[in-house]
mmCIF file of C-alpha atoms and ligand atoms in Angstrom:
data_model
loop_
_atom_site.group_PDB
_atom_site.id
_atom_site.type_symbol
_atom_site.label_atom_id
_atom_site.label_comp_id
_atom_site.label_asym_id
_atom_site.label_seq_id
_atom_site.Cartn_x
_atom_site.Cartn_y
_atom_site.Cartn_z
ATOM 1 C CA UNK A 66 22.841 3.752 11.336
ATOM 2 C CA UNK A 67 22.865 0.610 9.236
ATOM 3 C CA UNK A 68 21.624 0.527 5.636
ATOM 4 C CA UNK A 69 22.342 3.686 3.646
ATOM 5 C CA UNK A 70 24.536 5.109 6.409
ATOM 6 C CA UNK A 71 26.195 8.506 6.300
ATOM 7 C CA UNK A 72 29.667 8.692 7.832
ATOM 8 C CA UNK A 73 30.029 9.240 11.571
ATOM 9 C CA UNK A 74 27.302 9.664 14.143
ATOM 10 C CA UNK A 75 25.412 7.086 16.114
ATOM 11 C CA UNK A 76 21.693 6.396 15.856
ATOM 12 C CA UNK A 77 20.103 5.107 19.084
ATOM 13 C CA UNK A 78 16.438 4.320 19.647
ATOM 14 C CA UNK A 79 14.218 3.412 22.595
ATOM 15 C CA UNK A 80 11.285 1.059 22.128
ATOM 16 C CA UNK A 81 8.696 -0.564 24.356
ATOM 17 C CA UNK A 82 5.054 -0.414 25.344
ATOM 18 C CA UNK A 83 3.323 2.799 26.409
ATOM 19 C CA UNK A 84 4.413 3.843 29.900
ATOM 20 C CA UNK A 85 7.538 1.660 29.943
ATOM 21 C CA UNK A 86 9.755 4.681 30.555
ATOM 22 C CA UNK A 87 11.164 5.315 27.063
ATOM 23 C CA UNK A 88 10.842 9.108 27.156
ATOM 24 C CA UNK A 89 12.395 9.226 30.626
ATOM 25 C CA UNK A 90 15.282 7.013 29.515
ATOM 26 C CA UNK A 91 15.844 8.896 26.270
ATOM 27 C CA UNK A 92 16.130 12.138 28.237
ATOM 28 C CA UNK A 93 18.449 10.630 30.882
ATOM 29 C CA UNK A 94 20.676 9.123 28.184
ATOM 30 C CA UNK A 95 20.865 12.384 26.222
ATOM 31 C CA UNK A 96 21.851 14.264 29.403
ATOM 32 C CA UNK A 97 24.473 11.673 30.373
ATOM 33 C CA UNK A 98 26.018 11.751 26.901
ATOM 34 C CA UNK A 99 26.095 15.569 26.863
ATOM 35 C CA UNK A 100 27.808 15.501 30.263
ATOM 36 C CA UNK A 101 30.457 13.277 28.659
ATOM 37 C CA UNK A 102 31.018 15.849 25.914
ATOM 38 C CA UNK A 103 29.041 14.311 23.045
ATOM 39 C CA UNK A 104 26.911 16.335 20.672
ATOM 40 C CA UNK A 105 23.402 14.879 21.044
ATOM 41 C CA UNK A 106 20.087 15.379 19.262
ATOM 42 C CA UNK A 107 17.145 14.143 21.354
ATOM 43 C CA UNK A 108 14.090 13.464 19.235
ATOM 44 C CA UNK A 109 10.929 11.358 19.082
ATOM 45 C CA UNK A 110 8.414 9.646 16.838
ATOM 46 C CA UNK A 111 5.868 10.214 15.626
ATOM 47 C CA UNK A 112 7.319 13.714 15.224
ATOM 48 C CA UNK A 113 10.821 15.105 15.476
ATOM 49 C CA UNK A 114 10.524 17.606 12.606
ATOM 50 C CA UNK A 115 7.908 20.348 12.055
ATOM 51 C CA UNK A 116 6.042 18.399 9.369
ATOM 52 C CA UNK A 117 6.177 15.123 11.277
ATOM 53 C CA UNK A 118 4.858 16.842 14.426
ATOM 54 C CA UNK A 119 1.833 17.943 12.383
ATOM 55 C CA UNK A 120 1.294 14.353 11.261
ATOM 56 C CA UNK A 121 1.633 13.331 14.950
ATOM 57 C CA UNK A 122 -1.577 15.165 15.833
ATOM 58 C CA UNK A 123 -3.360 13.494 12.924
ATOM 59 C CA UNK A 124 -2.432 9.989 14.095
ATOM 60 C CA UNK A 125 -2.588 10.355 17.886
ATOM 61 C CA UNK A 126 -5.736 12.443 18.349
ATOM 62 C CA UNK A 127 -9.363 11.647 17.576
ATOM 63 C CA UNK A 128 -11.375 8.430 17.271
ATOM 64 C CA UNK A 129 -9.534 5.075 17.341
ATOM 65 C CA UNK A 130 -11.142 4.250 13.960
ATOM 66 C CA UNK A 131 -10.253 7.603 12.413
ATOM 67 C CA UNK A 132 -7.901 5.955 9.871
ATOM 68 C CA UNK A 133 -7.897 2.596 8.161
ATOM 69 C CA UNK A 134 -4.971 0.368 9.145
ATOM 70 C CA UNK A 135 -3.330 0.931 5.733
ATOM 71 C CA UNK A 136 -3.743 4.735 5.818
ATOM 72 C CA UNK A 137 -2.223 4.755 9.285
ATOM 73 C CA UNK A 138 0.882 2.911 8.047
ATOM 74 C CA UNK A 139 1.259 5.516 5.297
ATOM 75 C CA UNK A 140 0.925 8.398 7.768
ATOM 76 C CA UNK A 141 3.502 7.010 10.226
ATOM 77 C CA UNK A 142 5.866 6.288 7.336
ATOM 78 C CA UNK A 143 5.383 9.777 5.883
ATOM 79 C CA UNK A 144 6.171 11.285 9.286
ATOM 80 C CA UNK A 145 9.279 9.083 9.580
ATOM 81 C CA UNK A 146 10.515 10.021 6.113
ATOM 82 C CA UNK A 147 10.295 13.727 6.929
ATOM 83 C CA UNK A 148 11.972 13.192 10.320
ATOM 84 C CA UNK A 149 14.773 11.266 8.625
ATOM 85 C CA UNK A 150 15.310 13.874 5.914
ATOM 86 C CA UNK A 151 15.123 16.962 8.108
ATOM 87 C CA UNK A 152 16.457 15.874 11.509
ATOM 88 C CA UNK A 153 18.107 12.449 11.729
ATOM 89 C CA UNK A 154 20.278 12.288 8.597
ATOM 90 C CA UNK A 155 21.669 15.831 8.913
ATOM 91 C CA UNK A 156 22.579 15.199 12.582
ATOM 92 C CA UNK A 157 24.306 11.882 11.809
ATOM 93 C CA UNK A 158 26.129 13.422 8.860
ATOM 94 C CA UNK A 159 27.490 16.056 11.281
ATOM 95 C CA UNK A 160 28.818 13.244 13.533
ATOM 96 C CA UNK A 161 26.200 13.684 16.270
ATOM 97 C CA UNK A 162 24.501 11.071 18.423
ATOM 98 C CA UNK A 163 20.769 10.868 17.704
ATOM 99 C CA UNK A 164 18.653 9.556 20.599
ATOM 100 C CA UNK A 165 15.158 8.815 19.360
ATOM 101 C CA UNK A 166 12.088 7.862 21.419
ATOM 102 C CA UNK A 167 10.486 5.202 19.138
ATOM 103 C CA UNK A 168 11.272 4.516 15.455
ATOM 104 C CA UNK A 169 10.358 1.891 12.845
ATOM 105 C CA UNK A 170 10.081 -0.988 15.352
ATOM 106 C CA UNK A 171 7.004 0.770 16.764
ATOM 107 C CA UNK A 172 5.362 0.638 13.334
ATOM 108 C CA UNK A 173 6.332 -3.033 12.983
ATOM 109 C CA UNK A 174 4.514 -3.648 16.271
ATOM 110 C CA UNK A 175 1.570 -1.255 16.432
ATOM 111 C CA UNK A 176 0.605 -1.090 12.752
ATOM 112 C CA UNK A 177 2.048 -4.523 11.941
ATOM 113 C CA UNK A 178 0.244 -6.444 14.687
ATOM 114 C CA UNK A 179 -2.627 -4.520 16.222
ATOM 115 C CA UNK A 180 -5.193 -4.650 13.419
ATOM 116 C CA UNK A 181 -4.531 -7.956 11.696
ATOM 117 C CA UNK A 182 -1.194 -9.151 10.356
ATOM 118 C CA UNK A 183 0.144 -6.242 8.303
ATOM 119 C CA UNK A 184 3.821 -6.775 9.066
ATOM 120 C CA UNK A 185 4.675 -7.614 5.443
ATOM 121 C CA UNK A 186 3.130 -4.363 4.239
ATOM 122 C CA UNK A 187 4.952 -2.409 6.969
ATOM 123 C CA UNK A 188 8.264 -4.037 5.992
ATOM 124 C CA UNK A 189 7.787 -3.377 2.276
ATOM 125 C CA UNK A 190 6.982 0.276 2.809
ATOM 126 C CA UNK A 191 9.927 0.610 5.212
ATOM 127 C CA UNK A 192 12.297 -0.880 2.618
ATOM 128 C CA UNK A 193 10.974 1.503 -0.054
ATOM 129 C CA UNK A 194 10.795 4.739 1.916
ATOM 130 C CA UNK A 195 13.054 4.507 4.987
ATOM 131 C CA UNK A 196 15.677 1.856 4.250
ATOM 132 C CA UNK A 197 17.788 2.159 7.388
ATOM 133 C CA UNK A 198 17.873 0.915 10.975
ATOM 134 C CA UNK A 199 19.298 2.334 14.201
ATOM 135 C CA UNK A 200 22.796 1.292 15.298
ATOM 136 C CA UNK A 201 21.382 0.164 18.628
ATOM 137 C CA UNK A 202 17.835 -0.170 20.001
ATOM 138 C CA UNK A 203 17.087 -0.309 23.727
ATOM 139 C CA UNK A 204 13.910 -2.236 24.465
ATOM 140 C CA UNK A 205 12.585 -1.136 27.863
ATOM 141 C CA UNK A 206 10.714 -4.256 28.912
ATOM 142 C CA UNK A 207 7.802 -3.717 31.252
ATOM 143 C CA UNK A 208 4.883 -5.568 32.772
ATOM 144 C CA UNK A 209 1.831 -4.461 30.683
ATOM 145 C CA UNK A 210 -0.390 -3.544 33.668
ATOM 146 C CA UNK A 211 2.285 -1.318 35.211
ATOM 147 C CA UNK A 212 3.009 0.278 31.860
ATOM 148 C CA UNK A 213 -0.650 1.036 31.241
ATOM 149 C CA UNK A 214 -1.124 2.486 34.738
ATOM 150 C CA UNK A 215 1.885 4.753 34.231
ATOM 151 C CA UNK A 216 0.711 5.813 30.767
ATOM 152 C CA UNK A 217 -2.822 6.579 31.969
ATOM 153 C CA UNK A 218 -1.539 8.552 34.965
ATOM 154 C CA UNK A 219 -0.197 11.205 32.591
ATOM 155 C CA UNK A 220 -3.257 11.379 30.357
ATOM 156 C CA UNK A 221 -3.175 13.774 27.415
ATOM 157 C CA UNK A 222 -5.284 14.288 24.320
ATOM 158 C CA UNK A 223 -2.931 11.859 22.494
ATOM 159 C CA UNK A 224 -4.804 8.752 23.566
ATOM 160 C CA UNK A 225 -5.890 7.013 20.374
ATOM 161 C CA UNK A 226 -3.606 4.051 21.105
ATOM 162 C CA UNK A 227 -3.714 4.079 24.899
ATOM 163 C CA UNK A 228 -7.487 3.557 24.624
ATOM 164 C CA UNK A 229 -6.779 0.096 23.160
ATOM 165 C CA UNK A 230 -6.255 -1.261 26.718
ATOM 166 C CA UNK A 231 -4.394 -3.919 28.685
ATOM 167 C CA UNK A 232 -4.789 -6.864 26.296
ATOM 168 C CA UNK A 233 -3.196 -4.834 23.519
ATOM 169 C CA UNK A 234 -0.350 -3.763 25.822
ATOM 170 C CA UNK A 235 0.327 -7.440 26.567
ATOM 171 C CA UNK A 236 0.403 -8.337 22.850
ATOM 172 C CA UNK A 237 2.727 -5.431 22.141
ATOM 173 C CA UNK A 238 5.085 -6.492 24.938
ATOM 174 C CA UNK A 239 5.303 -10.029 23.523
ATOM 175 C CA UNK A 240 5.730 -8.588 20.054
ATOM 176 C CA UNK A 241 8.626 -6.355 21.107
ATOM 177 C CA UNK A 242 10.376 -9.288 22.811
ATOM 178 C CA UNK A 243 9.914 -11.244 19.569
ATOM 179 C CA UNK A 244 11.408 -8.382 17.588
ATOM 180 C CA UNK A 245 14.428 -8.294 19.917
ATOM 181 C CA UNK A 246 14.929 -11.997 19.210
ATOM 182 C CA UNK A 247 14.575 -11.341 15.467
ATOM 183 C CA UNK A 248 17.277 -8.631 15.465
ATOM 184 C CA UNK A 249 19.672 -9.669 18.256
ATOM 185 C CA UNK A 250 22.648 -7.666 16.933
ATOM 186 C CA UNK A 251 20.767 -4.386 17.181
ATOM 187 C CA UNK A 252 18.492 -4.895 20.226
ATOM 188 C CA UNK A 253 19.440 -4.646 23.892
ATOM 189 C CA UNK A 254 16.611 -5.543 26.297
ATOM 190 C CA UNK A 255 16.588 -3.757 29.644
ATOM 191 C CA UNK A 256 14.196 -4.447 32.564
ATOM 192 C CA UNK A 257 12.132 -1.285 33.098
ATOM 193 C CA UNK A 258 10.498 -2.052 36.465
ATOM 194 C CA UNK A 259 13.316 -0.532 38.511
ATOM 195 C CA UNK A 260 14.184 3.025 39.530
ATOM 196 C CA UNK A 261 14.821 5.169 36.455
ATOM 197 C CA UNK A 262 18.461 5.759 37.495
ATOM 198 C CA UNK A 263 19.161 1.993 37.611
ATOM 199 C CA UNK A 264 17.674 1.512 34.136
ATOM 200 C CA UNK A 265 19.700 4.438 32.829
ATOM 201 C CA UNK A 266 22.956 3.099 34.299
ATOM 202 C CA UNK A 267 22.419 -0.205 32.512
ATOM 203 C CA UNK A 268 21.671 1.538 29.217
ATOM 204 C CA UNK A 269 24.947 3.472 29.511
ATOM 205 C CA UNK A 270 26.873 0.304 30.328
ATOM 206 C CA UNK A 271 25.438 -1.477 27.271
ATOM 207 C CA UNK A 272 26.235 1.504 25.081
ATOM 208 C CA UNK A 273 29.808 2.044 26.296
ATOM 209 C CA UNK A 274 31.593 -0.107 23.653
ATOM 210 C CA UNK A 275 29.971 1.926 20.854
ATOM 211 C CA UNK A 276 31.086 5.275 22.223
ATOM 212 C CA UNK A 277 34.813 4.730 22.006
ATOM 213 C CA UNK A 278 35.173 5.565 18.319
ATOM 214 C CA UNK A 279 33.076 8.750 18.430
ATOM 215 C CA UNK A 280 34.399 12.317 18.536
ATOM 216 C CA UNK A 281 33.559 14.421 21.587
ATOM 217 C CA UNK A 282 33.969 18.012 22.648
ATOM 218 C CA UNK A 283 34.846 19.317 26.083
ATOM 219 C CA UNK A 284 32.757 17.556 28.799
ATOM 220 C CA UNK A 285 30.357 19.843 30.675
ATOM 221 C CA UNK A 286 30.638 20.439 34.426
HETATM 222 P P1 LIG B 257 6.959 6.128 27.864
HETATM 223 O O1 LIG B 257 7.679 7.199 27.113
HETATM 224 O O2 LIG B 257 7.520 4.773 27.644
HETATM 225 O O3 LIG B 257 5.472 6.159 27.686
HETATM 226 P P2 LIG B 257 7.553 7.746 30.230
HETATM 227 O O4 LIG B 257 9.024 7.912 30.302
HETATM 228 O O5 LIG B 257 6.726 8.888 29.706
HETATM 229 O O6 LIG B 257 7.203 6.391 29.421
HETATM 230 O O7 LIG B 257 7.055 7.307 31.686
HETATM 231 C C1 LIG B 257 5.674 7.120 31.989
HETATM 232 C C2 LIG B 257 5.415 7.571 33.434
HETATM 233 O O8 LIG B 257 6.137 6.727 34.330
HETATM 234 C C3 LIG B 257 5.878 8.993 33.706
HETATM 235 O O9 LIG B 257 4.979 9.579 34.618
HETATM 236 C C4 LIG B 257 7.265 8.803 34.349
HETATM 237 O O10 LIG B 257 7.580 9.850 35.225
HETATM 238 C C5 LIG B 257 7.092 7.491 35.084
HETATM 239 N N1 LIG B 257 8.339 6.692 35.106
HETATM 240 C C6 LIG B 257 9.280 6.584 34.133
HETATM 241 N N2 LIG B 257 10.275 5.736 34.483
HETATM 242 C C7 LIG B 257 9.934 5.249 35.703
HETATM 243 C C8 LIG B 257 10.563 4.316 36.614
HETATM 244 N N3 LIG B 257 11.710 3.700 36.297
HETATM 245 N N4 LIG B 257 9.936 4.058 37.774
HETATM 246 C C9 LIG B 257 8.756 4.662 38.076
HETATM 247 N N5 LIG B 257 8.122 5.567 37.274
HETATM 248 C C10 LIG B 257 8.688 5.851 36.098
HETATM 249 P P1 LIG B 258 4.526 7.918 22.324
HETATM 250 O O1 LIG B 258 4.382 9.389 22.346
HETATM 251 O O2 LIG B 258 5.899 7.335 22.352
HETATM 252 O O3 LIG B 258 3.636 7.325 23.511
HETATM 253 P P2 LIG B 258 4.049 6.706 24.896
HETATM 254 O O4 LIG B 258 4.925 7.720 25.574
HETATM 255 O O5 LIG B 258 2.718 6.509 25.563
HETATM 256 O O6 LIG B 258 4.749 5.411 24.644
HETATM 257 O O7 LIG B 258 3.769 7.301 21.084
HETATM 258 C C1 LIG B 258 2.417 7.556 20.957
HETATM 259 C C2 LIG B 258 1.711 6.366 20.388
HETATM 260 O O8 LIG B 258 2.034 6.195 19.015
HETATM 261 C C3 LIG B 258 2.014 5.059 21.089
HETATM 262 O O9 LIG B 258 0.798 4.510 21.592
HETATM 263 C C4 LIG B 258 2.542 4.167 19.997
HETATM 264 C C5 LIG B 258 2.079 4.832 18.728
HETATM 265 N N1 LIG B 258 2.950 4.609 17.557
HETATM 266 C C6 LIG B 258 2.511 3.778 16.536
HETATM 267 O O10 LIG B 258 1.399 3.232 16.612
HETATM 268 N N2 LIG B 258 3.301 3.599 15.438
HETATM 269 C C7 LIG B 258 4.505 4.219 15.310
HETATM 270 O O11 LIG B 258 5.204 4.012 14.286
HETATM 271 C C8 LIG B 258 4.968 5.056 16.371
HETATM 272 C C9 LIG B 258 6.299 5.742 16.243
HETATM 273 C C10 LIG B 258 4.156 5.236 17.476
#
């Protein structure tokens, strides 16, 4: 983790539009790393700690206009702060690999772009309350229509954002590609419209140079 980094550990995140395959890839990566003997914590945002999971229901359920744009930024940041304190930092301090499905880049995109230009506010609050970035971020790039169809095919009650539709998905995709260009050292962009196993193999290949310095236990199987 860059910024105020504890020793050891590796902080990896997946980003991309809804339905791009982030959760699938996070799970496949966690399993592959465990098979190679690494100690892995698989987690997600919003959520990843008991308090942050409670905030997750507040932000993902109910009317799209339930919160003002500013209140929403505060809620996502509060959830992230708790997740960082209770789950991410302790795992990294113990030398583990943290694989996280979404992190601050999602706030930069969704809260920073979707309801006016609030990126500066998002960045200021991030600097004040979070103050760190992942070591590596995998952007699963995906055609917006395909992503939306996949996301809608597994409908849940957590649809506040999915209800925003195809045009929003397209803006978010462009935004994520822009973010990858803004932080080229940290981002790795991977094409998501392939079989999940092919995407996962590329993620592992891109990650390989970072794994060499990490401690590992006895590989499973
Ligand atoms: P996200 O977390 O980005 O919203 P998910 O991993 O939940 O995406 O995937 C959304 C849906 O698409 C799920 O039903 C999942 O099984 C399916 N899926 C994921 N990856 C692929 C893939 N590479 N090809 C086809 N379907 C996929
Ligand atoms: P997630 O469960 O990852 O949804 P999906 O699997 O469909 O990608 O995230 C739920 C929603 O939360 C998603 O639409 C994006 C949104 N979100 C934000 O708006 N800001 C944030 O900071 C995060 C982490 C997520």
